[in-house]
PDB file of C-alpha atoms in Angstrom:
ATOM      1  CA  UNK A   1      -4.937  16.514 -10.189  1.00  0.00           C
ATOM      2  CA  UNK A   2      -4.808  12.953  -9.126  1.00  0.00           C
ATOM      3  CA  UNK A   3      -1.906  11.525  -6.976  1.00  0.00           C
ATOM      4  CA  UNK A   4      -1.043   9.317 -10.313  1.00  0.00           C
ATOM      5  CA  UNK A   5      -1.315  12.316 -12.598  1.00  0.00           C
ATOM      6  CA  UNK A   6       1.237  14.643 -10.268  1.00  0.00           C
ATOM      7  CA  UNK A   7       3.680  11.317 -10.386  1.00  0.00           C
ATOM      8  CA  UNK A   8       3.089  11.116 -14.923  1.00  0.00           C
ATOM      9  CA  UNK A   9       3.854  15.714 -14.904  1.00  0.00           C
ATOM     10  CA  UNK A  10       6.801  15.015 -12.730  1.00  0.00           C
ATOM     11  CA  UNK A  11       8.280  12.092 -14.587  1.00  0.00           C
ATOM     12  CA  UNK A  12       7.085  13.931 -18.515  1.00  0.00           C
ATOM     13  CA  UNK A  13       9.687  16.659 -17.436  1.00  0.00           C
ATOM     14  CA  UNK A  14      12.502  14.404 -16.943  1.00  0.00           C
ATOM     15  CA  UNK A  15      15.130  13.578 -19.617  1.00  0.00           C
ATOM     16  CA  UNK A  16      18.569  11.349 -19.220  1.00  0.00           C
ATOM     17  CA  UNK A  17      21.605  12.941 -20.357  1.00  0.00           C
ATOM     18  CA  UNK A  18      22.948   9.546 -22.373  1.00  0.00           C
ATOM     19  CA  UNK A  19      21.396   8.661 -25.510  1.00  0.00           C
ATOM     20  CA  UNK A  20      21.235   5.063 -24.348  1.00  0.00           C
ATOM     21  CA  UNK A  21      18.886   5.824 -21.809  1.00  0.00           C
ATOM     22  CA  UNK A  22      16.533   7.678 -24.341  1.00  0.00           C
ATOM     23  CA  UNK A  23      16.392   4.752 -26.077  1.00  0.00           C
ATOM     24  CA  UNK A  24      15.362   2.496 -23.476  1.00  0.00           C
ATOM     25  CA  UNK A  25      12.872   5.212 -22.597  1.00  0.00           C
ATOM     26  CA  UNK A  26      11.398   5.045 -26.167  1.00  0.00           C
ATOM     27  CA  UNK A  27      11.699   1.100 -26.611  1.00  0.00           C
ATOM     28  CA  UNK A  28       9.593   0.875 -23.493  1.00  0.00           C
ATOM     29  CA  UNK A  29       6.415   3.707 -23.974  1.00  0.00           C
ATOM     30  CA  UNK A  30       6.652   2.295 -27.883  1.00  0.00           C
ATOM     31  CA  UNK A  31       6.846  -1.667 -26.687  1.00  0.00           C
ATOM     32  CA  UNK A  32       4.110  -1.013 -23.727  1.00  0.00           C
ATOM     33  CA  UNK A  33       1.609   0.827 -25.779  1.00  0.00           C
ATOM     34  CA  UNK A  34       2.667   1.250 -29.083  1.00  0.00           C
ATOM     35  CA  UNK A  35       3.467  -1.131 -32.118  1.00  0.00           C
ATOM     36  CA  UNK A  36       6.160  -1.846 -34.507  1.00  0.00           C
ATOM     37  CA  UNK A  37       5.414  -3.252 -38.358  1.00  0.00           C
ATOM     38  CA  UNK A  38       7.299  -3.073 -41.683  1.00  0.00           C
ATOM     39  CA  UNK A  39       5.724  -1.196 -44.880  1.00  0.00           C
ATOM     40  CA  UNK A  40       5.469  -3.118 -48.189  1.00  0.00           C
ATOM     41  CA  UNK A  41       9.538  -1.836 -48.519  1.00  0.00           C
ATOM     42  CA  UNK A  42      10.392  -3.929 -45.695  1.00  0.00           C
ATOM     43  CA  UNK A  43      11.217  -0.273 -43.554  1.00  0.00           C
ATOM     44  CA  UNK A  44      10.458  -0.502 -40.228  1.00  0.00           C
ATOM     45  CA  UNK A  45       7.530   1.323 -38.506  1.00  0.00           C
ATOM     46  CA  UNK A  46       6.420   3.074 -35.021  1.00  0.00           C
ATOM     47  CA  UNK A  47       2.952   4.134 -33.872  1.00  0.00           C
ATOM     48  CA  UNK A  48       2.077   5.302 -30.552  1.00  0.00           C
ATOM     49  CA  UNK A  49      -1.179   6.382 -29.358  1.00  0.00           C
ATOM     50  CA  UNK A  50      -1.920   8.126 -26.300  1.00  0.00           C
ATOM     51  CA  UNK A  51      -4.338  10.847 -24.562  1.00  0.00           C
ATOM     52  CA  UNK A  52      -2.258  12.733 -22.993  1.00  0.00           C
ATOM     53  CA  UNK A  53      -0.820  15.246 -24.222  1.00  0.00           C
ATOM     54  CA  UNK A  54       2.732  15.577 -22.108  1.00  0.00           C
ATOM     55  CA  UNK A  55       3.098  11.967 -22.566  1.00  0.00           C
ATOM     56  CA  UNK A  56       2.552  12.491 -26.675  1.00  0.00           C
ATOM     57  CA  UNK A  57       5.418  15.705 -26.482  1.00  0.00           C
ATOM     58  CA  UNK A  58       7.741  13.714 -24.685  1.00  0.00           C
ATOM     59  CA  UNK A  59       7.504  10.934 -27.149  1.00  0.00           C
ATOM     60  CA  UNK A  60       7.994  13.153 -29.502  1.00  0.00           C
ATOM     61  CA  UNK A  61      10.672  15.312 -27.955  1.00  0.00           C
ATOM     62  CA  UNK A  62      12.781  11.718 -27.428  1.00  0.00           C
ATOM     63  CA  UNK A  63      12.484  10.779 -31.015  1.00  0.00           C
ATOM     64  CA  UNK A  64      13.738  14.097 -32.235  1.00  0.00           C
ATOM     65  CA  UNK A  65      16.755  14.295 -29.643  1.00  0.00           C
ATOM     66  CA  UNK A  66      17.740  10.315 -30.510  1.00  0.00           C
ATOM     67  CA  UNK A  67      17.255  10.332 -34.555  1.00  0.00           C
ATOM     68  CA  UNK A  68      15.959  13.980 -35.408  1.00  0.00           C
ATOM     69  CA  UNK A  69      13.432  11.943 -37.403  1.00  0.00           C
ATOM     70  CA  UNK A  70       9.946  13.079 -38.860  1.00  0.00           C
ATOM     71  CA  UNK A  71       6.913  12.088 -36.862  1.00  0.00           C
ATOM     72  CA  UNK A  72       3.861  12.079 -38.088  1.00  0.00           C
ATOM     73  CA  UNK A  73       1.225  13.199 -35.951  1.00  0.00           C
ATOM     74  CA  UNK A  74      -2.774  12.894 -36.232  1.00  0.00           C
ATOM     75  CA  UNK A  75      -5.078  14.392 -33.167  1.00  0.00           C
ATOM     76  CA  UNK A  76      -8.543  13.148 -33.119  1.00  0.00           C
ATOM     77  CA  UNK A  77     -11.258  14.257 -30.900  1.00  0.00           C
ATOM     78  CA  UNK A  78     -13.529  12.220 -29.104  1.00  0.00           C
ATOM     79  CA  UNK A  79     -17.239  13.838 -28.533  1.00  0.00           C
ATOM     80  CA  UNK A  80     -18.366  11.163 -26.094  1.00  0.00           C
ATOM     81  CA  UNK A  81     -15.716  11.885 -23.381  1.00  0.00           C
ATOM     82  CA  UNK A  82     -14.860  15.398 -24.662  1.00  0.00           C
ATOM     83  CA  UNK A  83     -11.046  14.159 -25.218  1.00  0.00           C
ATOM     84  CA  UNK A  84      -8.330  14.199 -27.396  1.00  0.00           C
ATOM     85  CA  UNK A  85      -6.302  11.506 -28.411  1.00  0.00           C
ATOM     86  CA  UNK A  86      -2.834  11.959 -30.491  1.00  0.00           C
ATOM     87  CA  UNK A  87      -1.534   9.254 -32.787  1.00  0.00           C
ATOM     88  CA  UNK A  88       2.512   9.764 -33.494  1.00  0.00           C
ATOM     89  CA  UNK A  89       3.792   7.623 -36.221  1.00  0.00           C
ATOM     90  CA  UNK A  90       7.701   7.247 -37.557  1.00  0.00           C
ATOM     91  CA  UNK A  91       9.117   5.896 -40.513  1.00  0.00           C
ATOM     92  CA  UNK A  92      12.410   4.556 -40.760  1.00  0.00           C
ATOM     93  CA  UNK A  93      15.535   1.612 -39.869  1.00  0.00           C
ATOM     94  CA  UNK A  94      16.238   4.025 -37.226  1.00  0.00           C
ATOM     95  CA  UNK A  95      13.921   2.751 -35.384  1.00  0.00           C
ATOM     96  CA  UNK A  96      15.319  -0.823 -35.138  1.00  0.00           C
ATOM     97  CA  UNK A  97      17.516   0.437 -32.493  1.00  0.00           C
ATOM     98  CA  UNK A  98      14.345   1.358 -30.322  1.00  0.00           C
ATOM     99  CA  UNK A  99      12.683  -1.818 -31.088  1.00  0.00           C
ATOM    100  CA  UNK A 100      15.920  -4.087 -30.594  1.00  0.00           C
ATOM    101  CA  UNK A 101      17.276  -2.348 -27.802  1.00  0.00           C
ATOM    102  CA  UNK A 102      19.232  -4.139 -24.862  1.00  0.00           C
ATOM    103  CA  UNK A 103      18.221  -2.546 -21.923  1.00  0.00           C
ATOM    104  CA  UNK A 104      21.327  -4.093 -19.349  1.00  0.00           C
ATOM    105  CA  UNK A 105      22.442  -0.886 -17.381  1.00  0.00           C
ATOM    106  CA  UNK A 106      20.616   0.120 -14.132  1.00  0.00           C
ATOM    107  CA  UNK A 107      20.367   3.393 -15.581  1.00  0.00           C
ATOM    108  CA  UNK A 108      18.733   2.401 -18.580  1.00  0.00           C
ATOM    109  CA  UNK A 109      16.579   0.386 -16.507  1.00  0.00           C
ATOM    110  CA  UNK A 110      15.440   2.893 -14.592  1.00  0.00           C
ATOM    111  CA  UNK A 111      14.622   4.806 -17.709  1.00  0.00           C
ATOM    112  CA  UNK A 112      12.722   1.996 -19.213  1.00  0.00           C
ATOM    113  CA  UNK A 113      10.669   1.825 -16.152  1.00  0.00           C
ATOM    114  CA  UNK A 114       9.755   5.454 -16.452  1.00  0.00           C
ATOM    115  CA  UNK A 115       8.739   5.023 -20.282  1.00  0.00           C
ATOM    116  CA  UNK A 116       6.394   2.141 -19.120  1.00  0.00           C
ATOM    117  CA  UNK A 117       4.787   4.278 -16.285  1.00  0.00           C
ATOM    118  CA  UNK A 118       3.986   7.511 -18.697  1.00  0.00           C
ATOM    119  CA  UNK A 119       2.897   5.217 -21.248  1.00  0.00           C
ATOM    120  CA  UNK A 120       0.698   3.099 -19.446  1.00  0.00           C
ATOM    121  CA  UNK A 121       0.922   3.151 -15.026  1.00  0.00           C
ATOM    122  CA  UNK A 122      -0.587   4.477 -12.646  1.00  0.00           C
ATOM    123  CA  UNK A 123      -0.309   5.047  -8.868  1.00  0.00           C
ATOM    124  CA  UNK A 124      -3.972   5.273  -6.364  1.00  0.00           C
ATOM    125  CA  UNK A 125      -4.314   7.414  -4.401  1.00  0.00           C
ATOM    126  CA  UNK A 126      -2.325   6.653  -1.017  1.00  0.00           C
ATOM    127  CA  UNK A 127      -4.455   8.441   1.259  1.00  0.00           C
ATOM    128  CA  UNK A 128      -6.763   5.424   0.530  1.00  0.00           C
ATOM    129  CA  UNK A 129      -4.598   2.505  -0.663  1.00  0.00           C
ATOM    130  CA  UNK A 130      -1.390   1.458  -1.808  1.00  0.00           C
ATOM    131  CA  UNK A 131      -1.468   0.439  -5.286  1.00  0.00           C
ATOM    132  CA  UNK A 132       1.144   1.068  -8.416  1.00  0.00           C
ATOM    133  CA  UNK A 133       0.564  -0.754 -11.618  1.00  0.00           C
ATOM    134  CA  UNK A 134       1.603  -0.968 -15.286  1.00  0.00           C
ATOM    135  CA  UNK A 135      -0.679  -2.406 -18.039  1.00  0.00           C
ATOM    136  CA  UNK A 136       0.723  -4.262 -20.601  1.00  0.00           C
ATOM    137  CA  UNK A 137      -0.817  -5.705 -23.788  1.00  0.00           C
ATOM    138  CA  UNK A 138       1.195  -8.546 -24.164  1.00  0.00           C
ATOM    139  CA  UNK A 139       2.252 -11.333 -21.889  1.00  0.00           C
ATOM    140  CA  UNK A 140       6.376 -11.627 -22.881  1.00  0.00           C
ATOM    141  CA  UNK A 141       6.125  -7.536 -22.452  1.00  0.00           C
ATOM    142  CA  UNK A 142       4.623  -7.755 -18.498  1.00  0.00           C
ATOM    143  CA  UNK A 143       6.815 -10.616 -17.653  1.00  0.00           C
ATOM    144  CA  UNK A 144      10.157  -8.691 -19.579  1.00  0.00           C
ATOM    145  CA  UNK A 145       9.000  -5.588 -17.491  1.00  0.00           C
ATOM    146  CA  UNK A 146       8.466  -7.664 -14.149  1.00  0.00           C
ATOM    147  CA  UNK A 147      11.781  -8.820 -13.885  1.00  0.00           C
ATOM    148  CA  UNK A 148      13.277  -5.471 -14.491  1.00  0.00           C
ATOM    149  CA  UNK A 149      11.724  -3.653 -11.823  1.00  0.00           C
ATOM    150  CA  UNK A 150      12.245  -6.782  -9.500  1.00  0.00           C
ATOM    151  CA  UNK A 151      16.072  -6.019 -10.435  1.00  0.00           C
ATOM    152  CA  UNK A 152      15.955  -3.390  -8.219  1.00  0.00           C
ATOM    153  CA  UNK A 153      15.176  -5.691  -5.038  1.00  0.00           C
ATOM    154  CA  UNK A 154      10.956  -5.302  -5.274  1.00  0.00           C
ATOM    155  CA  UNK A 155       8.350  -7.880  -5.466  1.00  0.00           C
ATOM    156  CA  UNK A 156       6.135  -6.719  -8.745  1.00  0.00           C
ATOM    157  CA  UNK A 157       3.511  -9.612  -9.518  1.00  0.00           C
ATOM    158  CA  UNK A 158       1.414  -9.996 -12.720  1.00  0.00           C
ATOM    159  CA  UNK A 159      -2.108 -10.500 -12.735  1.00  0.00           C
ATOM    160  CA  UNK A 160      -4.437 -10.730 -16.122  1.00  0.00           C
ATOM    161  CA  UNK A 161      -7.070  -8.334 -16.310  1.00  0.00           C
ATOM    162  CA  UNK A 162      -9.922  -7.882 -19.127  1.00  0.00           C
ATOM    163  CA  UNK A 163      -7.000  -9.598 -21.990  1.00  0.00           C
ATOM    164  CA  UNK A 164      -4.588  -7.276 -20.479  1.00  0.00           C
ATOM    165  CA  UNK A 165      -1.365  -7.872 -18.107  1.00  0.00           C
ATOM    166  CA  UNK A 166      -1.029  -6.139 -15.039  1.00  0.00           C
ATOM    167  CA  UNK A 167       2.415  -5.655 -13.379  1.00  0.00           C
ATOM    168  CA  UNK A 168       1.533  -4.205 -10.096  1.00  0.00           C
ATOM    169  CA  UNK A 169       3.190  -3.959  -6.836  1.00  0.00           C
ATOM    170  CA  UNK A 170       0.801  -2.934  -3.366  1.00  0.00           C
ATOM    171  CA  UNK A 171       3.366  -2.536  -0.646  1.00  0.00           C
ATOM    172  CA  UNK A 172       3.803   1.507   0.719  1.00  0.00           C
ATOM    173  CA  UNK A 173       7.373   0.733   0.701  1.00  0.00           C
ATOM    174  CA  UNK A 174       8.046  -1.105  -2.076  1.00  0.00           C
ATOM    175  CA  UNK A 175       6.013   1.696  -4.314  1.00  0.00           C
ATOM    176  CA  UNK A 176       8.066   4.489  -2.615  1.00  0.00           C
ATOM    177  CA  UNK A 177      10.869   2.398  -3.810  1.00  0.00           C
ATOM    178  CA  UNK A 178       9.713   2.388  -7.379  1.00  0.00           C
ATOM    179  CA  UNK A 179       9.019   6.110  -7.388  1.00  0.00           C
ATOM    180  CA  UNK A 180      13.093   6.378  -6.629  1.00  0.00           C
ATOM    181  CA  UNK A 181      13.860   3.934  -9.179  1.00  0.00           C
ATOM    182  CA  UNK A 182      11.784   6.286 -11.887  1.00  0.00           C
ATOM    183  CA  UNK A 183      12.793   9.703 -10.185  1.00  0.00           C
ATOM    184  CA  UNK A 184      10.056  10.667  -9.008  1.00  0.00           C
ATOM    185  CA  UNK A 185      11.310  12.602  -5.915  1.00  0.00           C
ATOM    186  CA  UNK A 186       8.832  14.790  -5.288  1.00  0.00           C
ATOM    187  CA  UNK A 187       5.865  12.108  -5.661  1.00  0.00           C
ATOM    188  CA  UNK A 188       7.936   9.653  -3.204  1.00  0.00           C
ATOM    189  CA  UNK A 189       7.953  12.533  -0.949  1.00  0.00           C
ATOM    190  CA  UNK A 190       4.363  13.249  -0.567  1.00  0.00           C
ATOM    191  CA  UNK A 191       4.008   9.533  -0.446  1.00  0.00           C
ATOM    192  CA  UNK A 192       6.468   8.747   2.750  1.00  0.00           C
ATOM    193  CA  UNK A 193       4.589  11.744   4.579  1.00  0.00           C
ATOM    194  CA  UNK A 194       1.147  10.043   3.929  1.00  0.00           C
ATOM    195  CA  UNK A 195       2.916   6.634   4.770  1.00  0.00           C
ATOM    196  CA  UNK A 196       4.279   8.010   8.235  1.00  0.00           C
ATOM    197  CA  UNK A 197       0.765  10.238   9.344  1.00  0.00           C
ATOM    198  CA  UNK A 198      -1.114   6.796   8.434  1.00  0.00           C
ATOM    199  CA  UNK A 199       0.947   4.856  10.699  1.00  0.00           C
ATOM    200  CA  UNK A 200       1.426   7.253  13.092  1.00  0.00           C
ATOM    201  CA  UNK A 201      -2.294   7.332  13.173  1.00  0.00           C
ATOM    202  CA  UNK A 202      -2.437   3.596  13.235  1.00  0.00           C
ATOM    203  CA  UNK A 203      -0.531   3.201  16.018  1.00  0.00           C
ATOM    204  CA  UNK A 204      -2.139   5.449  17.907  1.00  0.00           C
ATOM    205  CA  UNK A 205      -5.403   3.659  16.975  1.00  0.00           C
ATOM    206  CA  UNK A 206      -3.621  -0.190  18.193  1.00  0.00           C
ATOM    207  CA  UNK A 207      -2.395   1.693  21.488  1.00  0.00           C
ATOM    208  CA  UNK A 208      -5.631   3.147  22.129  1.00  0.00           C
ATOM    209  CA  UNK A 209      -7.645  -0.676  20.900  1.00  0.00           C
ATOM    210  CA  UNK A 210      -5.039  -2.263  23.439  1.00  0.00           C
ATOM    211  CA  UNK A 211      -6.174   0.100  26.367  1.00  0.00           C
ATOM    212  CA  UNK A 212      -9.683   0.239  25.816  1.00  0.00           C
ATOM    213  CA  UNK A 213      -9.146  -4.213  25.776  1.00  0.00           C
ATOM    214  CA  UNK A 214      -7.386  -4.304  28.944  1.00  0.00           C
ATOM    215  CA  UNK A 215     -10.070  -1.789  30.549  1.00  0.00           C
ATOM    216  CA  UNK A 216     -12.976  -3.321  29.444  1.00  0.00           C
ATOM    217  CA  UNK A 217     -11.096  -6.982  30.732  1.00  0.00           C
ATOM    218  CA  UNK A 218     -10.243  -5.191  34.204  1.00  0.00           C
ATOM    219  CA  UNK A 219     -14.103  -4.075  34.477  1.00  0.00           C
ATOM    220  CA  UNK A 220     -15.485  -7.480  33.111  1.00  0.00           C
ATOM    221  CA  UNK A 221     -13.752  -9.269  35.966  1.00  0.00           C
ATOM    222  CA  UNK A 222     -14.820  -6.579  38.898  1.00  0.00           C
ATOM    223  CA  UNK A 223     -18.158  -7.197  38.046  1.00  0.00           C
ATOM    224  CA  UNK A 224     -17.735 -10.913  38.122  1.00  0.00           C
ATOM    225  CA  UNK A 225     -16.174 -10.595  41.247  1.00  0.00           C
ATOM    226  CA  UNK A 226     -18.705  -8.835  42.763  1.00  0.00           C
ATOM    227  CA  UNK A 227     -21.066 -11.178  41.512  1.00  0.00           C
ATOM    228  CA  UNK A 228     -19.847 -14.013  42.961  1.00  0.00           C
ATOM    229  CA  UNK A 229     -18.998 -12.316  46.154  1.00  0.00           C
ATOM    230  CA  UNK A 230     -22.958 -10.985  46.684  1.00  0.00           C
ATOM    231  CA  UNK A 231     -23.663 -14.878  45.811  1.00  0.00           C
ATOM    232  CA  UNK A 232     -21.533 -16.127  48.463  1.00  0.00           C
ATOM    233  CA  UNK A 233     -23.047 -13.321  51.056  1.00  0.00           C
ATOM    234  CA  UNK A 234     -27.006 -13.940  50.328  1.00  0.00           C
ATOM    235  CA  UNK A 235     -26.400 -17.832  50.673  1.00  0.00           C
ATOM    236  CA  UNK A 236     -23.798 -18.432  53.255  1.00  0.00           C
ATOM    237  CA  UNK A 237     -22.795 -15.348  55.072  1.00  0.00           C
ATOM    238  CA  UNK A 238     -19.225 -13.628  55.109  1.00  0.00           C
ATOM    239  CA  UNK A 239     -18.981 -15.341  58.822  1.00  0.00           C
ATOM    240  CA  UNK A 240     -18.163 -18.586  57.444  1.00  0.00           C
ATOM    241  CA  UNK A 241     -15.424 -16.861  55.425  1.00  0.00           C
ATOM    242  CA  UNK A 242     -12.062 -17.457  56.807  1.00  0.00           C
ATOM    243  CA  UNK A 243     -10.630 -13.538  57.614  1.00  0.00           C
ATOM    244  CA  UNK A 244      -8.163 -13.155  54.425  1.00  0.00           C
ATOM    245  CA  UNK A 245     -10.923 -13.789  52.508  1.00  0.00           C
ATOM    246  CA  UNK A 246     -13.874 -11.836  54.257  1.00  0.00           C
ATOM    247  CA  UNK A 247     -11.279  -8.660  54.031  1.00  0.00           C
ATOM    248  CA  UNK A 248     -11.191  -8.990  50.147  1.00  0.00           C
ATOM    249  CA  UNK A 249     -14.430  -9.448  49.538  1.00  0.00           C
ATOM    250  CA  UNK A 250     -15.442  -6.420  52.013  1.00  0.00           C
ATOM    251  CA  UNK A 251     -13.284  -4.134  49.734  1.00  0.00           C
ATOM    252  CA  UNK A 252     -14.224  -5.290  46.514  1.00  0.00           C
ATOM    253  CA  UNK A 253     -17.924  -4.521  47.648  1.00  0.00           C
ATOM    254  CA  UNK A 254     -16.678  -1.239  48.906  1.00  0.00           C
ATOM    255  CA  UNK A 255     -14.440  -0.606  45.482  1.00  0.00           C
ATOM    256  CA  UNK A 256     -16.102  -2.203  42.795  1.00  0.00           C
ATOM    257  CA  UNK A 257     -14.209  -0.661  39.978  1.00  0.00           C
ATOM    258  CA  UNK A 258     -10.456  -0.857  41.821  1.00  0.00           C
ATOM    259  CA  UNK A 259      -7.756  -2.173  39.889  1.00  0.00           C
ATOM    260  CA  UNK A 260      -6.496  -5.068  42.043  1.00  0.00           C
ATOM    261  CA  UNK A 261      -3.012  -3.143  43.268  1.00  0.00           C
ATOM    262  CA  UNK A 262      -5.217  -0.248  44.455  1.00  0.00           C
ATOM    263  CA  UNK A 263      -7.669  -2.594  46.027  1.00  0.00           C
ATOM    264  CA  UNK A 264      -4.861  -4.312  47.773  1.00  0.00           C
ATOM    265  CA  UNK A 265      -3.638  -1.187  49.662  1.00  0.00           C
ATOM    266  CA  UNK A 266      -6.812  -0.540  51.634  1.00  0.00           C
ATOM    267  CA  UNK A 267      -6.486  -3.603  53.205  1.00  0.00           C
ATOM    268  CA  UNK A 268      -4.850  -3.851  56.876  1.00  0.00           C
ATOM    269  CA  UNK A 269      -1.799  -4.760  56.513  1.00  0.00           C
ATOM    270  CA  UNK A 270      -2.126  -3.784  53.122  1.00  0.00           C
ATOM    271  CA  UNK A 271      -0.960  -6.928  49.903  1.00  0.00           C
ATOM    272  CA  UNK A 272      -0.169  -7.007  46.928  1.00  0.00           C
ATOM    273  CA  UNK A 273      -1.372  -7.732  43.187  1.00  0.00           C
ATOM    274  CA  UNK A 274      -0.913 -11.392  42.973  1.00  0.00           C
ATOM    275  CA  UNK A 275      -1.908 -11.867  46.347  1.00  0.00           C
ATOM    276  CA  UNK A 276      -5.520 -10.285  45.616  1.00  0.00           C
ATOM    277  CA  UNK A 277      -6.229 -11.881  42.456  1.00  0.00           C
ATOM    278  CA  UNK A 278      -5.386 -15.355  44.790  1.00  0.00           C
ATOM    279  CA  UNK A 279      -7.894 -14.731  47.384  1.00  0.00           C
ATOM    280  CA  UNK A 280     -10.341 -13.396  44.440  1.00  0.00           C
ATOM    281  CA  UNK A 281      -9.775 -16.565  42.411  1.00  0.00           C
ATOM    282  CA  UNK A 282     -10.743 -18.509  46.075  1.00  0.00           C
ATOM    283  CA  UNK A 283     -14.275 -16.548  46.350  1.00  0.00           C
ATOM    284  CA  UNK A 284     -14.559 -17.606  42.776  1.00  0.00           C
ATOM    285  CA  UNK A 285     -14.337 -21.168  43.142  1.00  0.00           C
ATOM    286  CA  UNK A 286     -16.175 -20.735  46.644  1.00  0.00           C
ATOM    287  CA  UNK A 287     -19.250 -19.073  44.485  1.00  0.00           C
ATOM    288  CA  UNK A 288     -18.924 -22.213  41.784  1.00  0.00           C
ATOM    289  CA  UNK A 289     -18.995 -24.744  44.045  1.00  0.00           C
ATOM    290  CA  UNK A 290     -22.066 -23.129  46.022  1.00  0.00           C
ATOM    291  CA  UNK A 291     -23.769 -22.767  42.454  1.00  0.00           C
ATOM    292  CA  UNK A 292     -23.396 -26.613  42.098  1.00  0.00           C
ATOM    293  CA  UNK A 293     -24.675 -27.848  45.330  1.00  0.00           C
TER     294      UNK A 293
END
């Protein structure tokens, strides 16, 4: 099972103990993808469609807690993709208090989120990217959903995709935060474990980037060094070096691939870092200047 799918089986199982929370539950998998009409009578109407089948119970199991109401319920079978799809449908003024509902309490809101997800979100894969989203059909329903999760201090963004509306957040954290927001405990869980291993192994990678820079930097300039200092022998001679820097560039001959504090110690009396990289820099311009004569 998907990463997405474990999050929708934890959150189907879940039920608030207030009726107003059911509600807000229901006005948000029926708002997000389902529809409300009136019959010829003026009665109001409900139908949700769905494919999967623990979203379709819960539905179901929330409108019979709430109003103990009749559902209607037609499965259909689709041969192409070897599915099943289930269509619920309720009848009554009951149902104004679904589609009217004031979601205002963080609890509620939390619920309402959670409705949204099982009717229509989904989470990737974190292993491979960080990516939680929420399709909505309508624009007032994305941007009404938007600013409820952003209650709870995230950063979710809309985007339009193929006549739909995306609510989406792509931040590790801030999807670990919406996982708490809907309950989903276990889910955030696996997801903060993946979260630490990745940067774990990230850092590990940057530390590792970092050395492999400052040792391929420490080699680079050896080898110009030694460059310049085989220049400044075949054309001029060491013996028209003054001493200090005839001893450094005797050593770096003799220890090509010495960091400059171990190159410093071999020499009699023995210096220190800045002090070789001076006399280095002096062959250096001493090797230019030859080069431009």
């Amino acid at each position: 099972m998907s990463f997405s799918g474990e999050i929708r089986e934890e959150l189907v199982g879940q039920y608030a103990k207030a009726r107003h929370c059911d509600l807000a539950e229901l006005s948000a998998i029926l708002h997000v993808c389902g529809d409300f009409s009136e019959d010829r009578a003026g009665i109001c109407t409900a139908k949700f469609r769905t494919e999967n089948f623990p979203v379709a119970r819960k539905c179901f199991t929330l409108m019979k807690k709430t109003f103990n109401i009749v559902t209607y319920i037609a499965i259909r079978r689709n041969p192409q993709k070897g599915s099943w799809s289930y269509m619920l449908c309720w009848k009554g003024d009951e149902l104004l208090a679904i589609r009217d509902v004031m979601v205002q309490a963080a609890c509620c809101k939390r619920a309402y989120i959670r409705g949204a997800y099982l009717a229509a979100g989904s989470v990737s894969d974190p292993k491979k990217s960080y990516h939680f989203e929420i399709v909505c059909g309508r624009e007032e329903e994305a941007k009404y959903l938007q600013n409820m999760i952003n209650t709870f201090g995230l950063d979710a963004k809309i985007v339009i995709r193929k006549h739909n509306y995306i609510v989406y957040l792509k931040e590790g954290a801030q999807i670990v935060d919406v996982l708490n927001v809907m309950g989903a405990s276990s889910g955030l869980m696996e997801l903060e474990n993946i979260r630490i291993l990745k940067e774990m192994r990230n850092s590990v990678n940057r530390q590792v980037n970092c050395e492999t820079a400052n040792i391929k930097k420490v080699v680079s300039a050896a080898v110009r060094q030694k460059e310049d200092i085989i220049y400044i022998r075949d054309v001029i001679g060491f013996d028209r070096l003054p001493e200090s820097l005839k001893a450094i560039a005797l050593a770096r001959l003799a220890y090509p691939d010495a960091p400059l504090k171990d190159l410093g110690a071999v020499l009699e009396p023995p210096l220190g870092k800045s002090g070789v990289n001076h006399r280095l820099r002096k062959l250096s311009e001493i090797a230019d200047k030859l080069r431009r004569q």
